[in-house]
PDB file of C-alpha atoms in Angstrom:
ATOM      1  CA  MET A  30      -8.030   9.057   5.708  1.00 80.00           C
ATOM      2  CA  ALA A  31     -10.228   7.344   3.154  1.00 93.00           C
ATOM      3  CA  GLN A  32     -11.458   7.972  -0.344  1.00 97.00           C
ATOM      4  CA  PHE A  33     -14.461  10.330  -0.314  1.00 98.00           C
ATOM      5  CA  ASP A  34     -13.597  11.766   3.117  1.00 98.00           C
ATOM      6  CA  VAL A  35     -14.556  15.444   3.355  1.00 98.00           C
ATOM      7  CA  HIS A  36     -12.111  17.851   4.987  1.00 98.00           C
ATOM      8  CA  ARG A  37     -12.466  21.464   5.942  1.00 98.00           C
ATOM      9  CA  ASN A  38     -10.621  23.727   3.502  1.00 97.00           C
ATOM     10  CA  LYS A  39      -7.731  25.553   5.183  1.00 94.00           C
ATOM     11  CA  GLY A  40      -6.836  27.514   2.054  1.00 91.00           C
ATOM     12  CA  PRO A  41      -7.416  31.146   1.128  1.00 92.00           C
ATOM     13  CA  LEU A  42     -10.713  30.394  -0.677  1.00 94.00           C
ATOM     14  CA  LYS A  43     -12.345  28.735   2.336  1.00 95.00           C
ATOM     15  CA  GLU A  44     -15.193  31.267   2.360  1.00 95.00           C
ATOM     16  CA  SER A  45     -16.528  30.059  -0.997  1.00 96.00           C
ATOM     17  CA  ILE A  46     -14.989  26.574  -0.871  1.00 97.00           C
ATOM     18  CA  PRO A  47     -15.521  25.407   2.702  1.00 98.00           C
ATOM     19  CA  PHE A  48     -14.674  21.750   2.041  1.00 98.00           C
ATOM     20  CA  VAL A  49     -12.678  19.424  -0.190  1.00 98.00           C
ATOM     21  CA  VAL A  50     -13.332  15.743  -0.842  1.00 98.00           C
ATOM     22  CA  VAL A  51     -10.525  13.196  -1.222  1.00 98.00           C
ATOM     23  CA  VAL A  52     -10.905  11.282  -4.485  1.00 98.00           C
ATOM     24  CA  GLN A  53      -7.609   9.424  -4.493  1.00 96.00           C
ATOM     25  CA  SER A  54      -7.713   5.637  -4.245  1.00 94.00           C
ATOM     26  CA  SER A  55      -6.362   4.040  -1.079  1.00 92.00           C
ATOM     27  CA  LEU A  56      -3.883   2.231  -3.347  1.00 93.00           C
ATOM     28  CA  PHE A  57      -1.814   5.419  -3.158  1.00 93.00           C
ATOM     29  CA  ASP A  58      -2.004   6.024   0.595  1.00 92.00           C
ATOM     30  CA  ARG A  59       1.781   5.719   0.931  1.00 94.00           C
ATOM     31  CA  TYR A  60       2.196   9.049  -0.837  1.00 94.00           C
ATOM     32  CA  ARG A  61       2.230  12.245   1.230  1.00 95.00           C
ATOM     33  CA  ARG A  62      -0.294  14.014  -0.982  1.00 96.00           C
ATOM     34  CA  ARG A  63      -3.981  13.523  -1.781  1.00 97.00           C
ATOM     35  CA  MET A  64      -6.005  14.430  -4.863  1.00 97.00           C
ATOM     36  CA  VAL A  65      -8.978  16.466  -3.716  1.00 98.00           C
ATOM     37  CA  VAL A  66     -11.931  18.099  -5.432  1.00 98.00           C
ATOM     38  CA  PRO A  67     -13.340  21.368  -4.078  1.00 97.00           C
ATOM     39  CA  LEU A  68     -16.875  21.463  -2.706  1.00 98.00           C
ATOM     40  CA  VAL A  69     -18.045  24.966  -3.624  1.00 96.00           C
ATOM     41  CA  LEU A  70     -20.896  26.717  -1.837  1.00 95.00           C
ATOM     42  CA  ARG A  71     -23.994  26.419  -4.002  1.00 91.00           C
ATOM     43  CA  SER A  72     -24.754  30.039  -3.216  1.00 88.00           C
ATOM     44  CA  ALA A  73     -21.313  31.114  -4.545  1.00 86.00           C
ATOM     45  CA  LEU A  74     -21.984  29.834  -8.049  1.00 81.00           C
ATOM     46  CA  PRO A  75     -23.231  32.313 -10.626  1.00 74.00           C
ATOM     47  CA  GLY A  76     -26.952  32.338 -11.453  1.00 63.00           C
ATOM     48  CA  LYS A  77     -28.578  29.461 -13.245  1.00 55.00           C
ATOM     49  CA  THR A  78     -25.671  28.345 -15.395  1.00 53.00           C
ATOM     50  CA  GLY A  79     -26.820  24.751 -15.426  1.00 58.00           C
ATOM     51  CA  THR A  80     -23.607  23.711 -13.696  1.00 75.00           C
ATOM     52  CA  ALA A  81     -24.927  22.729 -10.270  1.00 79.00           C
ATOM     53  CA  GLY A  82     -26.753  19.452 -10.378  1.00 75.00           C
ATOM     54  CA  SER A  83     -25.250  18.307 -13.678  1.00 85.00           C
ATOM     55  CA  ARG A  84     -23.491  14.938 -13.922  1.00 86.00           C
ATOM     56  CA  MET A  85     -20.097  16.622 -13.550  1.00 90.00           C
ATOM     57  CA  ASN A  86     -21.225  18.962 -10.775  1.00 93.00           C
ATOM     58  CA  PRO A  87     -23.479  17.056  -8.366  1.00 96.00           C
ATOM     59  CA  VAL A  88     -24.846  18.814  -5.308  1.00 96.00           C
ATOM     60  CA  PHE A  89     -24.236  17.432  -1.815  1.00 97.00           C
ATOM     61  CA  GLU A  90     -25.013  18.597   1.690  1.00 97.00           C
ATOM     62  CA  VAL A  91     -22.165  18.776   4.205  1.00 98.00           C
ATOM     63  CA  GLU A  92     -22.878  20.004   7.731  1.00 97.00           C
ATOM     64  CA  GLY A  93     -26.246  21.214   6.444  1.00 97.00           C
ATOM     65  CA  ILE A  94     -24.598  23.331   3.745  1.00 96.00           C
ATOM     66  CA  PRO A  95     -25.408  22.760   0.034  1.00 96.00           C
ATOM     67  CA  VAL A  96     -22.133  22.367  -1.871  1.00 97.00           C
ATOM     68  CA  VAL A  97     -21.287  21.526  -5.470  1.00 96.00           C
ATOM     69  CA  LEU A  98     -18.501  19.201  -6.575  1.00 97.00           C
ATOM     70  CA  HIS A  99     -16.140  21.140  -8.859  1.00 95.00           C
ATOM     71  CA  PRO A 100     -13.790  18.646 -10.597  1.00 95.00           C
ATOM     72  CA  LEU A 101     -12.291  21.248 -12.938  1.00 92.00           C
ATOM     73  CA  ASP A 102     -10.434  22.625  -9.902  1.00 94.00           C
ATOM     74  CA  MET A 103      -9.143  19.249  -8.685  1.00 96.00           C
ATOM     75  CA  VAL A 104      -5.728  19.598  -7.029  1.00 97.00           C
ATOM     76  CA  SER A 105      -3.071  17.627  -5.197  1.00 97.00           C
ATOM     77  CA  VAL A 106      -2.708  18.682  -1.550  1.00 96.00           C
ATOM     78  CA  ALA A 107      -0.027  17.791   0.996  1.00 96.00           C
ATOM     79  CA  LEU A 108      -1.417  15.759   3.902  1.00 95.00           C
ATOM     80  CA  ASP A 109      -0.509  18.459   6.410  1.00 94.00           C
ATOM     81  CA  GLN A 110      -2.538  20.991   4.411  1.00 94.00           C
ATOM     82  CA  LEU A 111      -5.804  19.067   4.724  1.00 95.00           C
ATOM     83  CA  GLY A 112      -8.173  20.469   7.301  1.00 96.00           C
ATOM     84  CA  VAL A 113     -10.181  18.585   9.876  1.00 97.00           C
ATOM     85  CA  LEU A 114     -12.194  15.581   8.709  1.00 98.00           C
ATOM     86  CA  VAL A 115     -15.867  16.605   8.884  1.00 98.00           C
ATOM     87  CA  ALA A 116     -17.794  13.972   6.917  1.00 98.00           C
ATOM     88  CA  SER A 117     -17.684  11.170   4.400  1.00 98.00           C
ATOM     89  CA  LEU A 118     -19.398  11.035   1.037  1.00 98.00           C
ATOM     90  CA  SER A 119     -18.629   7.338   0.607  1.00 97.00           C
ATOM     91  CA  ASP A 120     -22.338   6.639   0.175  1.00 98.00           C
ATOM     92  CA  GLN A 121     -22.164   9.015  -2.819  1.00 97.00           C
ATOM     93  CA  GLY A 122     -18.911   7.556  -4.135  1.00 97.00           C
ATOM     94  CA  GLN A 123     -20.373   6.385  -7.436  1.00 96.00           C
ATOM     95  CA  THR A 124     -21.826   9.835  -8.104  1.00 96.00           C
ATOM     96  CA  ILE A 125     -18.385  11.375  -7.500  1.00 97.00           C
ATOM     97  CA  ALA A 126     -16.699   8.757  -9.707  1.00 95.00           C
ATOM     98  CA  ASP A 127     -19.271   9.483 -12.437  1.00 94.00           C
ATOM     99  CA  ALA A 128     -18.452  13.202 -12.212  1.00 94.00           C
ATOM    100  CA  LEU A 129     -14.746  12.481 -12.620  1.00 94.00           C
ATOM    101  CA  ASP A 130     -15.527  10.143 -15.497  1.00 92.00           C
ATOM    102  CA  GLU A 131     -17.470  12.935 -17.178  1.00 88.00           C
ATOM    103  CA  LEU A 132     -14.397  15.159 -16.882  1.00 87.00           C
ATOM    104  CA  LEU A 133     -11.871  12.551 -18.020  1.00 87.00           C
ATOM    105  CA  THR A 134     -13.706  10.328 -20.475  1.00 82.00           C
ATOM    106  CA  ARG A 135     -12.455  10.016 -24.004  1.00 63.00           C
ATOM    107  CA  SER A 136     -15.771   8.855 -25.367  1.00 57.00           C
ATOM    108  CA  TRP A 137     -16.781  12.413 -26.328  1.00 56.00           C
ATOM    109  CA  GLY A 138     -13.767  12.995 -28.555  1.00 54.00           C
TER     110      GLY A 138
END
């Protein structure tokens, strides 16, 4: 399991959040949990709120499905609760890191 691996969501919201992406650094692989960010169906987001496609909410395609990174719902998940590995977004790692930076940065006050 590597940073930016995409897993199928096994949780109750899997219809609107089909995948999660691991954002935790491999420095913490010894722990039995992983920090993940939901990948929400683009079609499940309300209208044209300006959210999808913003720096904090980039759009990706996983298994041909447009999904939006949703860092505000980031959560820690037990390893045995992660679904099947379906893809990697490692080539988009900087975009994901930028989204998390947007959420966590202190430069805006």
